[in-house]
PDB file of C-alpha atoms in Angstrom:
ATOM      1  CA  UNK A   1     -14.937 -15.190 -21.262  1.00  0.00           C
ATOM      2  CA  UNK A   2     -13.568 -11.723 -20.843  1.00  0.00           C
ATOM      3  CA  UNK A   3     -16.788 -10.013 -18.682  1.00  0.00           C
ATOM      4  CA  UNK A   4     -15.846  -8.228 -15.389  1.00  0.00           C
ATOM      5  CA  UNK A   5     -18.303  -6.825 -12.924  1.00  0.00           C
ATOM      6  CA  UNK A   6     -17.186  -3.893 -10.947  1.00  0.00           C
ATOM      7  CA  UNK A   7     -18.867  -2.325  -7.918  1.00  0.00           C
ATOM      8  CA  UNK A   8     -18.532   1.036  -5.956  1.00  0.00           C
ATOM      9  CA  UNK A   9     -20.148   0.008  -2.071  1.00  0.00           C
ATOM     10  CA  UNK A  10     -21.881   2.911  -0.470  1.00  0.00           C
ATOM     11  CA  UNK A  11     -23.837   2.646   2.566  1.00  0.00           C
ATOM     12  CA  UNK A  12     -27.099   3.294   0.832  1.00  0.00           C
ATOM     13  CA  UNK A  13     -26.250   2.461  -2.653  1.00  0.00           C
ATOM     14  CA  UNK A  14     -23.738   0.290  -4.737  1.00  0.00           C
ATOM     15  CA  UNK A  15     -22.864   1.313  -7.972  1.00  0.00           C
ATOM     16  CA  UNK A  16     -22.190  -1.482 -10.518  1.00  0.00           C
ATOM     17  CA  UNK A  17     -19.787  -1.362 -14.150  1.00  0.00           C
ATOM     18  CA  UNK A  18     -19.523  -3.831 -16.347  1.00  0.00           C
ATOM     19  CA  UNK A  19     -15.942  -3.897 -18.189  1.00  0.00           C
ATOM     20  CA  UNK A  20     -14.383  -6.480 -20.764  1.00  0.00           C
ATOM     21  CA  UNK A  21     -10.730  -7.770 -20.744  1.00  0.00           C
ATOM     22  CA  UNK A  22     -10.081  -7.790 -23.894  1.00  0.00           C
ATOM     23  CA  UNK A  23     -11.089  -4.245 -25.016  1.00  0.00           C
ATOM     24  CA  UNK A  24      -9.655  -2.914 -21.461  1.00  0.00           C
ATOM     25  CA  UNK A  25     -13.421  -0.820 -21.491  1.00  0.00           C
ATOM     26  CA  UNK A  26     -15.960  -0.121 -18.879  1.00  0.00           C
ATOM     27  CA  UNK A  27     -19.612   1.692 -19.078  1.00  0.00           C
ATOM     28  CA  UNK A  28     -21.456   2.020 -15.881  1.00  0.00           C
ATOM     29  CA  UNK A  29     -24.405  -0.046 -15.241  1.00  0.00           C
ATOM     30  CA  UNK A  30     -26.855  -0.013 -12.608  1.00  0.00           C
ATOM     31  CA  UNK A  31     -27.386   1.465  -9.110  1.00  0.00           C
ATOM     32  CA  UNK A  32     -28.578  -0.908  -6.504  1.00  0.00           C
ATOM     33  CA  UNK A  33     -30.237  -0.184  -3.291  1.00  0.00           C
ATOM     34  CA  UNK A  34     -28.493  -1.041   0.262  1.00  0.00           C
ATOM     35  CA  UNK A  35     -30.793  -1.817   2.725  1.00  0.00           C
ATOM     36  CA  UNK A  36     -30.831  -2.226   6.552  1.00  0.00           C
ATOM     37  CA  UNK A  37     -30.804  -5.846   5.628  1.00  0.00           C
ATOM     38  CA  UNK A  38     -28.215  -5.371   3.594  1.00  0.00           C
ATOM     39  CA  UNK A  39     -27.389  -5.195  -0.325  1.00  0.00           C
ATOM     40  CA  UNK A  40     -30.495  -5.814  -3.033  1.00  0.00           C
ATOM     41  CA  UNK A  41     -29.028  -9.259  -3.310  1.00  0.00           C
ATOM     42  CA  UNK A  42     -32.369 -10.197  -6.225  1.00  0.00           C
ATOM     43  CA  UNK A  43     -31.222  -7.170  -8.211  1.00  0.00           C
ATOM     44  CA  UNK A  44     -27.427  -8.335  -7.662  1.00  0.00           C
ATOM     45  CA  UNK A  45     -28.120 -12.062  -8.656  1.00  0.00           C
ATOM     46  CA  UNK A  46     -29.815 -10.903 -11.708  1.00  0.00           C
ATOM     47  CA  UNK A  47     -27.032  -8.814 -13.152  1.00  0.00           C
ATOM     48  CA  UNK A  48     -24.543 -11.661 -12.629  1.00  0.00           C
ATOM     49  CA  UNK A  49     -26.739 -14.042 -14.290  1.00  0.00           C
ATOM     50  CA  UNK A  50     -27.349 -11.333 -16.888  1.00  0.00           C
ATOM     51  CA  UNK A  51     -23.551 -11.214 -17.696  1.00  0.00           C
ATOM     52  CA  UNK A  52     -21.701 -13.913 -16.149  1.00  0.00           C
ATOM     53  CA  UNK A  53     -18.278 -12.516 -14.951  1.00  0.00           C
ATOM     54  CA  UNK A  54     -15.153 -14.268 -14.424  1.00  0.00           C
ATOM     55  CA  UNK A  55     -14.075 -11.874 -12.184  1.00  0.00           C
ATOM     56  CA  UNK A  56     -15.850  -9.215  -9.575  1.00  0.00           C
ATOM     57  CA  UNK A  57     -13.777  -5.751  -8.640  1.00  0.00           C
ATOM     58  CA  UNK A  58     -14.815  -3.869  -5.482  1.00  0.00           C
ATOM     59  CA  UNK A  59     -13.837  -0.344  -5.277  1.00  0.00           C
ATOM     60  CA  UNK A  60     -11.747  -0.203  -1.438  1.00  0.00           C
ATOM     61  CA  UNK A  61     -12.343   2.954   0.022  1.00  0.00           C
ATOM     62  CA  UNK A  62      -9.032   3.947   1.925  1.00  0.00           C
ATOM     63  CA  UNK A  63      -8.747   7.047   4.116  1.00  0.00           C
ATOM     64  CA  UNK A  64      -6.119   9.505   1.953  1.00  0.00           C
ATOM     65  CA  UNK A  65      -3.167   8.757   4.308  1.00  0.00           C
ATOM     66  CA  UNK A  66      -4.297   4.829   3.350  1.00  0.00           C
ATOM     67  CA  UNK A  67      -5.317   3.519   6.485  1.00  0.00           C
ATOM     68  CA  UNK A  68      -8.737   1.738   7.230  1.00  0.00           C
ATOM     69  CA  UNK A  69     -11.982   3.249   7.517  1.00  0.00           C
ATOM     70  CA  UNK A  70     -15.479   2.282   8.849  1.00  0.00           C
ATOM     71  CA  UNK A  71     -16.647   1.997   4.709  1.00  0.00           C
ATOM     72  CA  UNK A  72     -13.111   0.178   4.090  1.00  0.00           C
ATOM     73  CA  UNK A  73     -14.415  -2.520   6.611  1.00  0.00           C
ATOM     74  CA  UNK A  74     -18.187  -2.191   4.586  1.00  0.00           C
ATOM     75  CA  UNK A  75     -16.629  -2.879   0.831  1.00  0.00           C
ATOM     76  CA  UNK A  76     -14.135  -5.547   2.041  1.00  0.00           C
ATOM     77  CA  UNK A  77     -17.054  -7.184   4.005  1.00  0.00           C
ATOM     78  CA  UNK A  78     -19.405  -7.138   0.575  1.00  0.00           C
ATOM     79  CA  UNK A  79     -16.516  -8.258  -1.317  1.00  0.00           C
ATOM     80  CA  UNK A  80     -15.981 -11.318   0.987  1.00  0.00           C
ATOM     81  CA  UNK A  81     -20.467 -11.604   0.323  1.00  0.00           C
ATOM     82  CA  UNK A  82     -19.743 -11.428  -3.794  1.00  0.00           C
ATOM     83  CA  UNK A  83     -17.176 -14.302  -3.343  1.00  0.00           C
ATOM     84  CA  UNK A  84     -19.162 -16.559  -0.937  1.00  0.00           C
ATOM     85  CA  UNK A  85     -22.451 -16.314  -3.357  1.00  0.00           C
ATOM     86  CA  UNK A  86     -20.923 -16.080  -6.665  1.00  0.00           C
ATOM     87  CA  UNK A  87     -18.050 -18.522  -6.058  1.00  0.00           C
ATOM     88  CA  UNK A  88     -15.879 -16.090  -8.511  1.00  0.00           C
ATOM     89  CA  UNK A  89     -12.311 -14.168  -7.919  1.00  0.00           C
ATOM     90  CA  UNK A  90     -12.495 -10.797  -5.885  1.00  0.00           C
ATOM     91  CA  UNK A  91     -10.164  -8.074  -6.826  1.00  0.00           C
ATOM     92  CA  UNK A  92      -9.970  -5.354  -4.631  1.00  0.00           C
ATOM     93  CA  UNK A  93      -8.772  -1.845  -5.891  1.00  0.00           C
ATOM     94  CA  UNK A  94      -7.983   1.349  -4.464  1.00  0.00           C
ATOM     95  CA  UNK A  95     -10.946   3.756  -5.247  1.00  0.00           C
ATOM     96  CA  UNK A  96      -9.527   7.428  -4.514  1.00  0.00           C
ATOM     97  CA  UNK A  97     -11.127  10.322  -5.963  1.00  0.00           C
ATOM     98  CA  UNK A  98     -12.995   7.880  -7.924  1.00  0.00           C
ATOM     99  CA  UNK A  99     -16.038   9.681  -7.073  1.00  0.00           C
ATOM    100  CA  UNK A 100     -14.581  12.989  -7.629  1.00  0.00           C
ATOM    101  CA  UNK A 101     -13.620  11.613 -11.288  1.00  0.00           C
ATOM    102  CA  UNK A 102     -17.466  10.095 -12.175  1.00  0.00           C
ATOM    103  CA  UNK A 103     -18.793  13.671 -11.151  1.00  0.00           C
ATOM    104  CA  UNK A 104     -16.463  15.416 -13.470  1.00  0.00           C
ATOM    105  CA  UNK A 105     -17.566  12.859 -16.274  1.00  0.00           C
ATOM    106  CA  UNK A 106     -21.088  13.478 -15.696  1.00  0.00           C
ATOM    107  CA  UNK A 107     -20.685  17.382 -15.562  1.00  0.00           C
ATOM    108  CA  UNK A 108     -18.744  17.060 -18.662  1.00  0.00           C
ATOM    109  CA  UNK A 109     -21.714  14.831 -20.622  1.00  0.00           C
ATOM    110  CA  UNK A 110     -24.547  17.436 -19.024  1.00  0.00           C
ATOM    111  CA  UNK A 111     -22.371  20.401 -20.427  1.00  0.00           C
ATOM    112  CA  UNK A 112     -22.173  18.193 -23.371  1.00  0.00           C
ATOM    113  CA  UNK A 113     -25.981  17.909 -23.649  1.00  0.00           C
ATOM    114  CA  UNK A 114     -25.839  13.995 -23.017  1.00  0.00           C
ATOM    115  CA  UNK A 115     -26.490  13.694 -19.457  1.00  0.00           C
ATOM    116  CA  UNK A 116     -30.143  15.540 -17.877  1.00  0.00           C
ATOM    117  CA  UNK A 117     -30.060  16.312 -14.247  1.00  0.00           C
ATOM    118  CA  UNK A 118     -32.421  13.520 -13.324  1.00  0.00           C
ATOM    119  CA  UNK A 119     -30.041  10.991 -14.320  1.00  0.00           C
ATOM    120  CA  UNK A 120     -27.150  12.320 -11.460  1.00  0.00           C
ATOM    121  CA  UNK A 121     -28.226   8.870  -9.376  1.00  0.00           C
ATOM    122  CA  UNK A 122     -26.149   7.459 -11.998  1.00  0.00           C
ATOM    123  CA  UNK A 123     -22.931   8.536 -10.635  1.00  0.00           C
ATOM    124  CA  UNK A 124     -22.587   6.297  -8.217  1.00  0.00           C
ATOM    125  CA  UNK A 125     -22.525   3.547 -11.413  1.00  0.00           C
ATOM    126  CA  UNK A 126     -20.116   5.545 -13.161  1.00  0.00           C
ATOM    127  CA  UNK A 127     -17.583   5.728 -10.344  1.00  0.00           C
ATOM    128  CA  UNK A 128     -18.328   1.989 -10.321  1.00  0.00           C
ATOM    129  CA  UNK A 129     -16.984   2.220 -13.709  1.00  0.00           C
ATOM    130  CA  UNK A 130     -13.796   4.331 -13.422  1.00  0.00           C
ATOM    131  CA  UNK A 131     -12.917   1.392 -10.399  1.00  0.00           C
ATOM    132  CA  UNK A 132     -13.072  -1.012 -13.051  1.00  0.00           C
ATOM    133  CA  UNK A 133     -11.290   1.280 -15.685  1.00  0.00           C
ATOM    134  CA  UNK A 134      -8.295   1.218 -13.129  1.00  0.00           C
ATOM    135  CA  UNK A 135      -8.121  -2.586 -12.570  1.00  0.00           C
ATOM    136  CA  UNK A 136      -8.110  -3.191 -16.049  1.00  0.00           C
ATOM    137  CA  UNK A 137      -5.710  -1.067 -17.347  1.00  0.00           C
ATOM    138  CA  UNK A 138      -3.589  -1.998 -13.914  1.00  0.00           C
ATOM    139  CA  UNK A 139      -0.679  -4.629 -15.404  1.00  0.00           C
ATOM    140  CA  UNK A 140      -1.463  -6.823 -12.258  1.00  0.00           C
ATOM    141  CA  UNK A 141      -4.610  -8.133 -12.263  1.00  0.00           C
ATOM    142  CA  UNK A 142      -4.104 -10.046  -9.332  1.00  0.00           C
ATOM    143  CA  UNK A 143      -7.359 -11.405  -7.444  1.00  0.00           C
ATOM    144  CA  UNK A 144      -8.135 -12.658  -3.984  1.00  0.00           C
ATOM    145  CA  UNK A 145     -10.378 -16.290  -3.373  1.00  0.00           C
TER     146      UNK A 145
END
């Protein structure tokens, strides 16, 4: 199996990617709602029944000098959740300026005439994507659990 799930952790959304091995290619998926309880763990368990990954990437937001910030603690904590409930291999990658990057994709698709305004909650799915973009074209695909 050669399906990879990769996520983008906000405090109020997650954005989710689904990539293949083989073909080194991710699209952007879903976003899914945070709440104060925590992730939309029904809408989570469907999309990884849906497509079964062997592996789960979580986007690690680092502060630019690298050190740790408060939403470094929040992704490593959800990746430690995705590993626990899933019982599948967490790889965590370095997500600078992957927001910046999904913004300039979907500015280039609405100039483009592909993207409408309304569908701009979407980024947040396509940074999810340009996460897993990075891990798979990364020669080390090392994961953690």
């Amino acid at each position: 199996m050669s399906c990879v799930l990769g996520f983008d952790v906000g405090s109020k959304l997650i954005g989710v990617a689904v990539g293949n091995r083989i073909t080194a290619s991710a699209r952007a998926l879903a976003v899914v709602p945070v709440h104060e309880s925590g992730p939309d763990w029904i809408q989570l368990d469907a999309l990884q029944k849906q497509w079964l990954p062997e592996t789960l990437v979580v986007g690690l937001p680092l502060a630019p000098d690298g050190t740790v910030q408060p939403a470094t603690r929040l992704a490593r904590r959800f990746a430690e959740h995705l590993r626990e409930r899933y019982r599948a291999p967490v790889a965590l990658v370095d997500e600078q300026h992957s927001s910046q990057e999904a913004a300039q994709r979907f500015a280039q698709a609405r100039a483009a005439g592909t993207r409408r305004r309304r569908d701009a909650a979407a980024i947040d799915a396509e940074a999810a994507a340009v996460i897993l973009e990075r891990w798979l074209a990364a020669s080390d695909t090392t994961t953690t659990g």
